[in-house]
Coordinates of C-alpha atoms and ligand atoms in Angstrom, one line a residue:
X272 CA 50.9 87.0 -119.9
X273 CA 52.3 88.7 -123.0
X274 CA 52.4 86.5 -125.3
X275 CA 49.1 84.4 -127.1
X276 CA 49.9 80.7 -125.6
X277 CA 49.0 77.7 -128.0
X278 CA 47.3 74.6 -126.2
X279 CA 47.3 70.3 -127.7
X280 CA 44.8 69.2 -125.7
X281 CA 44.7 65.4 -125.4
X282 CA 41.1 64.0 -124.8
X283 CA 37.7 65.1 -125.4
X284 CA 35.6 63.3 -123.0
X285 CA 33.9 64.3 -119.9
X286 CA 36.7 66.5 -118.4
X287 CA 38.4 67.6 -122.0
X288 CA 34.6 68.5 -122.8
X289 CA 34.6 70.8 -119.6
X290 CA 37.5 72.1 -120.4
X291 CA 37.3 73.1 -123.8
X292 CA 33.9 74.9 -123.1
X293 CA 35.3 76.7 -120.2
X294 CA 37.6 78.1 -122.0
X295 CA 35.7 79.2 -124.9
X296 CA 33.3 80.9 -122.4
X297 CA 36.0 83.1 -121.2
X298 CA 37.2 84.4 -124.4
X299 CA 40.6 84.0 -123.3
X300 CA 42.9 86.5 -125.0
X301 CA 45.7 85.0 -124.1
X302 CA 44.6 81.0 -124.2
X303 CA 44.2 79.2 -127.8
X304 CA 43.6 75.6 -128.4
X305 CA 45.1 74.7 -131.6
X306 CA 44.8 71.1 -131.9
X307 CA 42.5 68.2 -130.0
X308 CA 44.3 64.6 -130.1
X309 CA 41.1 61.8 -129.6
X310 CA 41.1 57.9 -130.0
X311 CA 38.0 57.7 -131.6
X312 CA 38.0 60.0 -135.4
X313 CA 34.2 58.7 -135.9
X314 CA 32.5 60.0 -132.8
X315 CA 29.9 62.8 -133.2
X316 CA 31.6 66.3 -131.8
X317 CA 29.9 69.3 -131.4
X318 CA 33.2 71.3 -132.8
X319 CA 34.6 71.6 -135.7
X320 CA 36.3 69.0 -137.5
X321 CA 39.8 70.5 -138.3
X322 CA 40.7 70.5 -134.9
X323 CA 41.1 66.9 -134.3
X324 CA 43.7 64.4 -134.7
X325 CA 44.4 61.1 -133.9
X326 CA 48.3 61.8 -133.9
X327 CA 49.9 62.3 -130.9
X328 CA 53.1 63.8 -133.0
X329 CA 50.3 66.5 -134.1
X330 CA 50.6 67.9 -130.7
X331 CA 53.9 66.3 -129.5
X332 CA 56.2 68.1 -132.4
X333 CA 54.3 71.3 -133.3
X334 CA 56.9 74.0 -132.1
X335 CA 54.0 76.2 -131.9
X336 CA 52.4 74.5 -129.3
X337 CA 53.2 76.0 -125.3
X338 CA 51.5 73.7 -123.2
X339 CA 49.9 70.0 -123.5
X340 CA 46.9 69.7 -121.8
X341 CA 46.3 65.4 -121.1
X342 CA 43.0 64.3 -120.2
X343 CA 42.6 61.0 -121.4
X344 CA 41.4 58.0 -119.4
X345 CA 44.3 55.9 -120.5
X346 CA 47.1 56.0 -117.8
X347 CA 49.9 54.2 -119.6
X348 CA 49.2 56.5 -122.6
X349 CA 48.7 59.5 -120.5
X350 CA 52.5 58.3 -119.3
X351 CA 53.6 58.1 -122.2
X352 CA 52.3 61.7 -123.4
X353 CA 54.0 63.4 -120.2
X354 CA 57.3 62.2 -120.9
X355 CA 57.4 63.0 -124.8
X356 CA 56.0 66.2 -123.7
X357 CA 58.6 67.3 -120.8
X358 CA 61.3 65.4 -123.4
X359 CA 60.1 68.5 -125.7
X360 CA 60.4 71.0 -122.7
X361 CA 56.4 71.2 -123.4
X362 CA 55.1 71.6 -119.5
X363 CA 51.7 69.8 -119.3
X364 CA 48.5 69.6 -117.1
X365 CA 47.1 66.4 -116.8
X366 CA 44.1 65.1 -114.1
X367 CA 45.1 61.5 -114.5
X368 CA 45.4 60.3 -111.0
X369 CA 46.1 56.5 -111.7
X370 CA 49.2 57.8 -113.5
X371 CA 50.5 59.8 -111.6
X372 CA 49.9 58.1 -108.6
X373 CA 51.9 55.1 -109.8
X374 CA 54.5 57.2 -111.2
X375 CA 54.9 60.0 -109.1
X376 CA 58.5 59.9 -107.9
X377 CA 59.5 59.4 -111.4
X378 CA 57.6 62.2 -113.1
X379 CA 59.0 64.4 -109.6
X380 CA 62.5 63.6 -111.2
X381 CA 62.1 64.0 -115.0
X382 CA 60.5 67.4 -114.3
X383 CA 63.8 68.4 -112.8
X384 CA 66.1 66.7 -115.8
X385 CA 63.6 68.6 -118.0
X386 CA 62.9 72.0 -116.1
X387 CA 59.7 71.8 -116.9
X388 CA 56.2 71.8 -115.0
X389 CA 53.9 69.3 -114.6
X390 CA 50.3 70.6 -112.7
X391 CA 47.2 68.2 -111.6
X392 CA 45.4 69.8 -109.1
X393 CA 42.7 68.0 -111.1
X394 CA 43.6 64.6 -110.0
X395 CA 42.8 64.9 -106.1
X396 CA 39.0 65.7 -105.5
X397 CA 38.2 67.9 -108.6
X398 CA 37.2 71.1 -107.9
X399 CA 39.1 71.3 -104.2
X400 CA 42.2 73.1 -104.4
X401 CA 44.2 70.6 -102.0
X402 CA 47.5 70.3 -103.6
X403 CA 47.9 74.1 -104.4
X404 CA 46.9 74.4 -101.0
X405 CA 49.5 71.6 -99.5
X406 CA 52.4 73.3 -102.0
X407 CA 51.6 76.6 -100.6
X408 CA 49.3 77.1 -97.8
X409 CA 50.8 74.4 -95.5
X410 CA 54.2 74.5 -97.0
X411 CA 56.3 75.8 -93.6
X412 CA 53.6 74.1 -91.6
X413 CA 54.7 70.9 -89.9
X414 CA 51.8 69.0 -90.6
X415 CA 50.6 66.3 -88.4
X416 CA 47.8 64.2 -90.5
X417 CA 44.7 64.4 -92.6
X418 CA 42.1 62.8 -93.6
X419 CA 38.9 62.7 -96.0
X420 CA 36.7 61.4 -98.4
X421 CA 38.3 61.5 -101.8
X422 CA 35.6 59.6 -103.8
X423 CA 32.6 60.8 -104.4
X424 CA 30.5 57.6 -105.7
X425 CA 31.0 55.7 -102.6
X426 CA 30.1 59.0 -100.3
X427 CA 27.0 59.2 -102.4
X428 CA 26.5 55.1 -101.7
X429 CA 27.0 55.5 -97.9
X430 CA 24.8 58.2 -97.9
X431 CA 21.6 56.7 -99.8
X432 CA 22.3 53.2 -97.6
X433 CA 22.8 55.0 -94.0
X434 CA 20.3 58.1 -94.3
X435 CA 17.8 56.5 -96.9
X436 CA 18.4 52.7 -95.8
X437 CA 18.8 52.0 -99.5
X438 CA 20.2 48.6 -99.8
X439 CA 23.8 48.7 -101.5
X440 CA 23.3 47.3 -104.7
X441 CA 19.6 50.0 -105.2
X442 CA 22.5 52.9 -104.2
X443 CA 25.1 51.8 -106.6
X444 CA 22.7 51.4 -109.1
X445 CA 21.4 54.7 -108.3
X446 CA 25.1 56.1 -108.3
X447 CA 25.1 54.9 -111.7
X448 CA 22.4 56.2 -113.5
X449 CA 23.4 59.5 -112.1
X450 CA 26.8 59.2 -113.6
X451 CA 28.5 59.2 -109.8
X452 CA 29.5 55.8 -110.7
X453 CA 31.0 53.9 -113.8
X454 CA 29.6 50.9 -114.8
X455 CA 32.4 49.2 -113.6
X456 CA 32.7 50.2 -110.2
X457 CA 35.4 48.3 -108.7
X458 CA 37.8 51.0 -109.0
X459 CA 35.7 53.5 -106.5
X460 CA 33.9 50.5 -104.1
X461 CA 37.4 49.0 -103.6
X462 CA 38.9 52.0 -102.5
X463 CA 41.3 51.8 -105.5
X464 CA 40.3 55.4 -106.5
X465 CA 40.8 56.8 -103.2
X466 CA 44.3 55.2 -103.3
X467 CA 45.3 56.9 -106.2
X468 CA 44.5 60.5 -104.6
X469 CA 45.9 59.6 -101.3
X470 CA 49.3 59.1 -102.5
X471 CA 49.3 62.1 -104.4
X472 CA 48.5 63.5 -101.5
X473 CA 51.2 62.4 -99.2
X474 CA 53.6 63.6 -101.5
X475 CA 52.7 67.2 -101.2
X476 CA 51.5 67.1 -97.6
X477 CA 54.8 65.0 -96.3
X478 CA 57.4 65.2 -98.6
X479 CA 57.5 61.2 -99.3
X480 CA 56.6 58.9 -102.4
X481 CA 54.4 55.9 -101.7
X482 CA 53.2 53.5 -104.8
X483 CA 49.1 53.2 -104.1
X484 CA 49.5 49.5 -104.3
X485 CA 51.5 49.9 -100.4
X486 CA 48.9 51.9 -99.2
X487 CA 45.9 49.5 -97.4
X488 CA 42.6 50.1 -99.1
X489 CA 39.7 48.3 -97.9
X490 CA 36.5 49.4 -99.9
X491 CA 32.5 49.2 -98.9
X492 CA 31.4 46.3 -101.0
X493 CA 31.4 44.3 -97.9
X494 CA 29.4 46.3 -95.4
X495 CA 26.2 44.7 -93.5
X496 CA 23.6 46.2 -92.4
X497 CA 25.0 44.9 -88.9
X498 CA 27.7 47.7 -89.5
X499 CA 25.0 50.5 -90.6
X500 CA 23.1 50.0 -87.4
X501 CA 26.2 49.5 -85.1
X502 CA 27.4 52.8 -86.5
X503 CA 24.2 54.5 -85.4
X504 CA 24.1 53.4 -82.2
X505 CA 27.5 54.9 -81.1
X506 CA 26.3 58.4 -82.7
X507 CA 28.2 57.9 -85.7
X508 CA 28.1 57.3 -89.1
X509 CA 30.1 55.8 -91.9
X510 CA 32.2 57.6 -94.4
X511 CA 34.9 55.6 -97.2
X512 CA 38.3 57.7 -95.6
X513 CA 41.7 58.1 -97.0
X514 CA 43.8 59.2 -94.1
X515 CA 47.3 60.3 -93.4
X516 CA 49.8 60.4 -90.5
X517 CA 53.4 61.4 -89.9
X518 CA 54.8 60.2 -86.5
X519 CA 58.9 61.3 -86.8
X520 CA 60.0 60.8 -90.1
X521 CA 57.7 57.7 -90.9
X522 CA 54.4 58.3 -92.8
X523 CA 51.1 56.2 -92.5
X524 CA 48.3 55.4 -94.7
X525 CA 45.2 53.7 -95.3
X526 CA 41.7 54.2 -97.1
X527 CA 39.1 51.7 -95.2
X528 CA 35.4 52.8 -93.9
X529 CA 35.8 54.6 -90.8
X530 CA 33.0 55.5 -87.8
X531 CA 32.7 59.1 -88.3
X532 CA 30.9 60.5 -85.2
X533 CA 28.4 62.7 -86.0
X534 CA 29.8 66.3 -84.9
X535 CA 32.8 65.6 -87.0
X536 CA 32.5 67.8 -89.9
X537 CA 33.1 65.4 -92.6
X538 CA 29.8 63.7 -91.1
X539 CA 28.4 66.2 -93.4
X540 CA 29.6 65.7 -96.5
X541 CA 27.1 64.3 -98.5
X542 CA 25.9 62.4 -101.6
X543 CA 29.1 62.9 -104.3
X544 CA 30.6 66.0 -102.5
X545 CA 34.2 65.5 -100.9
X546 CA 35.8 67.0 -98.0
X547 CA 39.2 66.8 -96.0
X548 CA 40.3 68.2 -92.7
X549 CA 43.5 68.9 -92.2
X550 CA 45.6 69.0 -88.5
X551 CA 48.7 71.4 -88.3
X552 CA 51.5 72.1 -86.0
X553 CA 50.3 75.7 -86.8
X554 CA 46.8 76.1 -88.0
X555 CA 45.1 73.2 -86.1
X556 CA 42.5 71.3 -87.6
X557 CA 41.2 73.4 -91.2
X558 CA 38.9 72.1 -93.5
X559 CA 38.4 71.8 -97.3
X560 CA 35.3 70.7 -99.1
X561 CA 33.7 70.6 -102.5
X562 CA 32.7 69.1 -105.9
X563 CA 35.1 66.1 -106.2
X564 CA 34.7 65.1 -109.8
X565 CA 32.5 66.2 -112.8
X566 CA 33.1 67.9 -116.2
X567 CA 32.7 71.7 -115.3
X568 CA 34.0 71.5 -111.9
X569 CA 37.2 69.2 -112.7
X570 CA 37.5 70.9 -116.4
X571 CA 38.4 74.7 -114.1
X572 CA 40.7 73.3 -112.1
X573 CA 42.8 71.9 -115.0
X574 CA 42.0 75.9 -116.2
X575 CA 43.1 77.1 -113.2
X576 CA 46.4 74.8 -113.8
X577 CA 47.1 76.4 -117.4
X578 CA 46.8 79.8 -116.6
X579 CA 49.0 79.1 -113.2
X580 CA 51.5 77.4 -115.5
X581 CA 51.0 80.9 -118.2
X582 CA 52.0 83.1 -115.1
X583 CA 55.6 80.4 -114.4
X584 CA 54.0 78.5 -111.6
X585 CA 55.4 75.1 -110.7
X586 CA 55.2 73.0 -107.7
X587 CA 58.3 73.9 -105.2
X588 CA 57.9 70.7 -103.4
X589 CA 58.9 71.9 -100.1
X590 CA 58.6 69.2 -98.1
X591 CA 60.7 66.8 -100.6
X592 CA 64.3 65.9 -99.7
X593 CA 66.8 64.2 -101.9
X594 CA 67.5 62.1 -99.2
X595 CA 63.8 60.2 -98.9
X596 CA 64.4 61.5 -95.0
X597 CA 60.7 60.7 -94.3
X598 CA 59.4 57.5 -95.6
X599 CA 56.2 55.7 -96.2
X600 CA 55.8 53.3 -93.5
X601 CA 53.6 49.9 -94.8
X602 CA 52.3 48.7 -91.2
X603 CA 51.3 50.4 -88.1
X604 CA 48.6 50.0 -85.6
X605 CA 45.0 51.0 -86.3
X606 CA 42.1 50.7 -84.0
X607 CA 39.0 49.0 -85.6
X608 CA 36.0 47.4 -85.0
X609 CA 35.3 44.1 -87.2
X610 CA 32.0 41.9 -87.7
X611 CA 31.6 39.0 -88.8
X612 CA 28.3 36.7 -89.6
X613 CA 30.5 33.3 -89.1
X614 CA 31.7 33.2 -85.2
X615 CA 35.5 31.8 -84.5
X616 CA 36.8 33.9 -87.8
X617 CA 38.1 36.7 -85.4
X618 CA 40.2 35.9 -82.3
X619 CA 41.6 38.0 -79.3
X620 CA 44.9 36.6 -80.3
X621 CA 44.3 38.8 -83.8
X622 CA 44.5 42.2 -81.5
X623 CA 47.5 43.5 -80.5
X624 CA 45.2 44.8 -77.6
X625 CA 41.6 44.0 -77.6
X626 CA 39.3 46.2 -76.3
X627 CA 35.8 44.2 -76.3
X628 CA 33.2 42.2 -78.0
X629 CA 30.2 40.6 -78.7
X630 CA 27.5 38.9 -79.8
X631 CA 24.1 40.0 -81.0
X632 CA 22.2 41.0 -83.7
X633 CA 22.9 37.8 -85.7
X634 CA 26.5 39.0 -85.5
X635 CA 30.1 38.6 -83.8
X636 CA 31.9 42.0 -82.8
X637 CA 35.7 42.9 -81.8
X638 CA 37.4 46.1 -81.1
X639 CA 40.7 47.0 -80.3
X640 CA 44.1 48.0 -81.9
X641 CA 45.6 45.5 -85.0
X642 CA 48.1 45.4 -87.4
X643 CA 47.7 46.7 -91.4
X644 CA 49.8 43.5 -91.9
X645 CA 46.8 41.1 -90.3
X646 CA 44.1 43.3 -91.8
X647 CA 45.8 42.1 -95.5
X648 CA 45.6 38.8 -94.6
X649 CA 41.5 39.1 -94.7
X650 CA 41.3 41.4 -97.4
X651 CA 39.6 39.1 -99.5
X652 CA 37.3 37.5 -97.4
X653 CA 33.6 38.2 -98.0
X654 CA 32.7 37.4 -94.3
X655 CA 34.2 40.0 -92.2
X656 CA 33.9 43.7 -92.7
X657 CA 36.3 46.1 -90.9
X658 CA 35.5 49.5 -90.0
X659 CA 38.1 52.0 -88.3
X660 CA 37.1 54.0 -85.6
X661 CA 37.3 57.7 -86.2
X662 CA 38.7 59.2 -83.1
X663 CA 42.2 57.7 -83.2
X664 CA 44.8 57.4 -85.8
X665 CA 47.6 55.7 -86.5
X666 CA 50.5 54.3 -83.9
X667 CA 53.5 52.6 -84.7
X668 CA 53.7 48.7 -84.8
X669 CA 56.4 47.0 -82.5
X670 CA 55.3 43.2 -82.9
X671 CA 54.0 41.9 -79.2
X672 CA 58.0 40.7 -78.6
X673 CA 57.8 37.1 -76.7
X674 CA 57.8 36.7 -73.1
X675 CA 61.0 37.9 -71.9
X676 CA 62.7 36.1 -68.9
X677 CA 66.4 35.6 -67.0
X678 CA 67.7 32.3 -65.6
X679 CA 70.0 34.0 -63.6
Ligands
NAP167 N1 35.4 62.5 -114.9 C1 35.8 63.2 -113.9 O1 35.0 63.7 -113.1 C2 37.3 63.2 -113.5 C3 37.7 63.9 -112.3 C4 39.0 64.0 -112.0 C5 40.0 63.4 -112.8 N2 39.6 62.7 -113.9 C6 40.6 62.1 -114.8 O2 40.6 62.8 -116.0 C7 40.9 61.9 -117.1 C8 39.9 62.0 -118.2 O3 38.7 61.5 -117.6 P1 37.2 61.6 -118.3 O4 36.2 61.3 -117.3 O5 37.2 62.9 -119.1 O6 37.4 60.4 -119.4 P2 36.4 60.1 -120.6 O7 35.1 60.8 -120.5 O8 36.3 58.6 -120.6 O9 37.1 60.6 -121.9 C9 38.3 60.0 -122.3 C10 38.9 60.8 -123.5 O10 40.2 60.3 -123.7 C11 40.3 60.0 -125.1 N3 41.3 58.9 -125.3 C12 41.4 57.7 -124.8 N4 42.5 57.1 -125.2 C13 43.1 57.9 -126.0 C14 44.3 57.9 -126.7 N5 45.1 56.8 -126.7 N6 44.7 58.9 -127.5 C15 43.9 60.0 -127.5 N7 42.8 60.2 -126.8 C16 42.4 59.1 -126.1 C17 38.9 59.6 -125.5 O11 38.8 59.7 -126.9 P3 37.4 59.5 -127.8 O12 36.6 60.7 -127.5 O13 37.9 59.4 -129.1 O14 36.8 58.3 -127.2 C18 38.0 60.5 -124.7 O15 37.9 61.8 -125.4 C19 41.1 60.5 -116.5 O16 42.5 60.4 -116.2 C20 40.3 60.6 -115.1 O17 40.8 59.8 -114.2 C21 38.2 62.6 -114.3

């Protein structure tokens, strides 16, 4: 790095705030912010005041500035930024998963119109470097699947309900006050969060684009304690997981509470930490784990992404083909276990091969392998909960064709 690089940074909040102090910490050399773009010009700051702007152009058209740094919380702004910025041939760093998520394919494109980088290892699971490590690590692996928990407020849920037998409103509360949660929580219970980083990650880790809105995501606002105490019984226990599969050149996806038995090391993750195993053609199964959100541990990473970019880094995307060869796959085949406290709402005839149920406990139990199709249809319901079970993954759907038979 020769010459002194000049930062906009966009947002001030939890993870601009982490940011900012990081890099004043390491007395950079090489690193200057030279202007902060905020929403809000009457908020207290602890820095000083003729750094801040409420301009975006203050950043956007200063030829003196290298590098736009986006952190705000606002993801059709934050769109909005990223394309005036790579427009500008400014490469940028943003953690804003919802954005990308919903956009990836496009902002895959305009970075090649542009030649210029775009870097977010911030957006999946904080602190864990997973996309570096998908780009790089695993990038002349064949990869076969992974899977983890990529949201930290709901791991720290499950864990106060099924290890403290906290009830779920006390742990979401609890979640809350600790700042695990936001106080509207619907994005991380309904799995929407884990969405968001799961499509991210099957772009690096298989080459293929998926909008979070085709991925299933079943959340863990509708858990019983039926489903707590089932889990223990089989040795297992429950984790909110965002999993992924490539069979061929079709790729499978879902995020829905899964049985984890209890020697699988993601049993372990606890309270807001996240973790993700990994299965290759090469390596076998590998494991990554860590801080998955917070100021300090989220504001390095988007550190780690600046100085990457000062040294000419960019993602090679080596698994993406101009061709969309491999492709997101909607429905497949998942095994599951459902309960339900009203009998009659699940039938046999639901399974495209049951496997076994019950009654007991004040509830009605079914196993076996379904459709993602026939798990939509229930998604709302606020009687049945649906948990996969963690040994098996995904297998491809052929509908049960109709009886075949010859007249002749
Ligand atoms: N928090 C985490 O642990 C974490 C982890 C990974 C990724 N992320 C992602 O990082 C991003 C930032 O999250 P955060 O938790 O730091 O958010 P936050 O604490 O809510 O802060 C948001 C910041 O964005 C600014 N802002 C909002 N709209 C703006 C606009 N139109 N123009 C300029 N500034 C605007 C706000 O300005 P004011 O200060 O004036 O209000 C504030 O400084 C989000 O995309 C989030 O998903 C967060």
């Amino acid at each position: 790095m020769s010459k002194k690089l000049k930062l906009g940074l966009f947002g001030l909040g939890s993870v601009g705030q982490g940011f900012y102090e990081l890099l004043d910490q390491s007395k950079s050399p090489n690193l200057e912010i030279k202007k902060i773009v905020i929403k809000n010009p009457t908020k207290t700051r602890t820095i000083e005041s003729s750094i801040f702007s409420t301009t975006p152009t203050d950043i956007l058209d200063d030829l003196e500035i290298d590098i736009v740094v986006e952190l705000i919380d606002d993801a059709a702004v934050a769109l909005e930024i990223l394309k005036q910025s790579l427009q500008r041939r400014k490469p940028v760093v943003t953690a804003n998963k919802k954005m990308l998520a919903e956009n990836l394919e496009e902002i895959f494109w305009l970075q090649k119109k542009y030649n210029t980088p775009v870097l977010y290892e911030g957006a999946v699971c904080g602190s864990i470097p997973i996309i570096r490590n998908l780009e790089m690590h695993y990038a002349y692996d064949a990869l076969e699947s992974f899977e983890g928990i990529f949201n930290g407020s709901t791991n720290y849920i499950l864990t106060k309900m099924i290890d403290e037998k906290m009830s779920y409103e006390g742990a979401l509360g609890q979640a809350q006050k600790l700042g695990f949660a936001e106080s509207d929580p619907t994005l991380d219970v309904k799995g929407y969060d884990a969405r968001y980083k799961l499509a991210i990650s099957i772009a690096h880790a298989f080459g293929c684009f998926v909008k979070p809105s085709n991925i299933l995501g079943i959340g863990i606002d509708k858990l019983s304690a039926y489903d707590i105490r089932f889990a223990k019984q089989q040795g297992c226990t429950i984790k909110l997981i965002a999993k992924a599969q490539k069979i061929g050149n079709k790729v499978f996806g879902i995020v829905a509470p899964t049985l984890i038995p209890l020697e699988n090391p993601l049993a372990n993750i606890k309270n807001e930490f996240n973790g993700l195993t990994l299965i290759g053609a090469s390596t076998g199964l590998q494991m990554l784990t860590g801080k998955g959100a917070g100021s300090l541990p989220t504001g390095l990473v988007v550190l780690s992404d600046v100085a990457s970019l000062a040294s000419g880094f960019k993602y090679p995307y080596p698994k993406t083909t101009d061709d969309n060869s491999v492709a997101f796959e909607k429905d497949a085949l998942i095994n599951v276990y459902i309960s339900s406290i009203t009998s009659g709402v699940i039938r046999i005839t639901d399974f495209e091969e049951f496997t076994g149920g019950y009654q007991g406990q004040g509830a009605h139990f079914m196993k076996g392998w379904i459709s993602i199709k026939k798990l939509l249809e229930w998604i709302d319901r606020k009687d049945l909960s649906v948990l996969l079970t963690g040994d098996s993954y995904f297998r491809v759907y052929e509908p049960k064709k109709a009886h075949e038979f010859s007249l002749a």
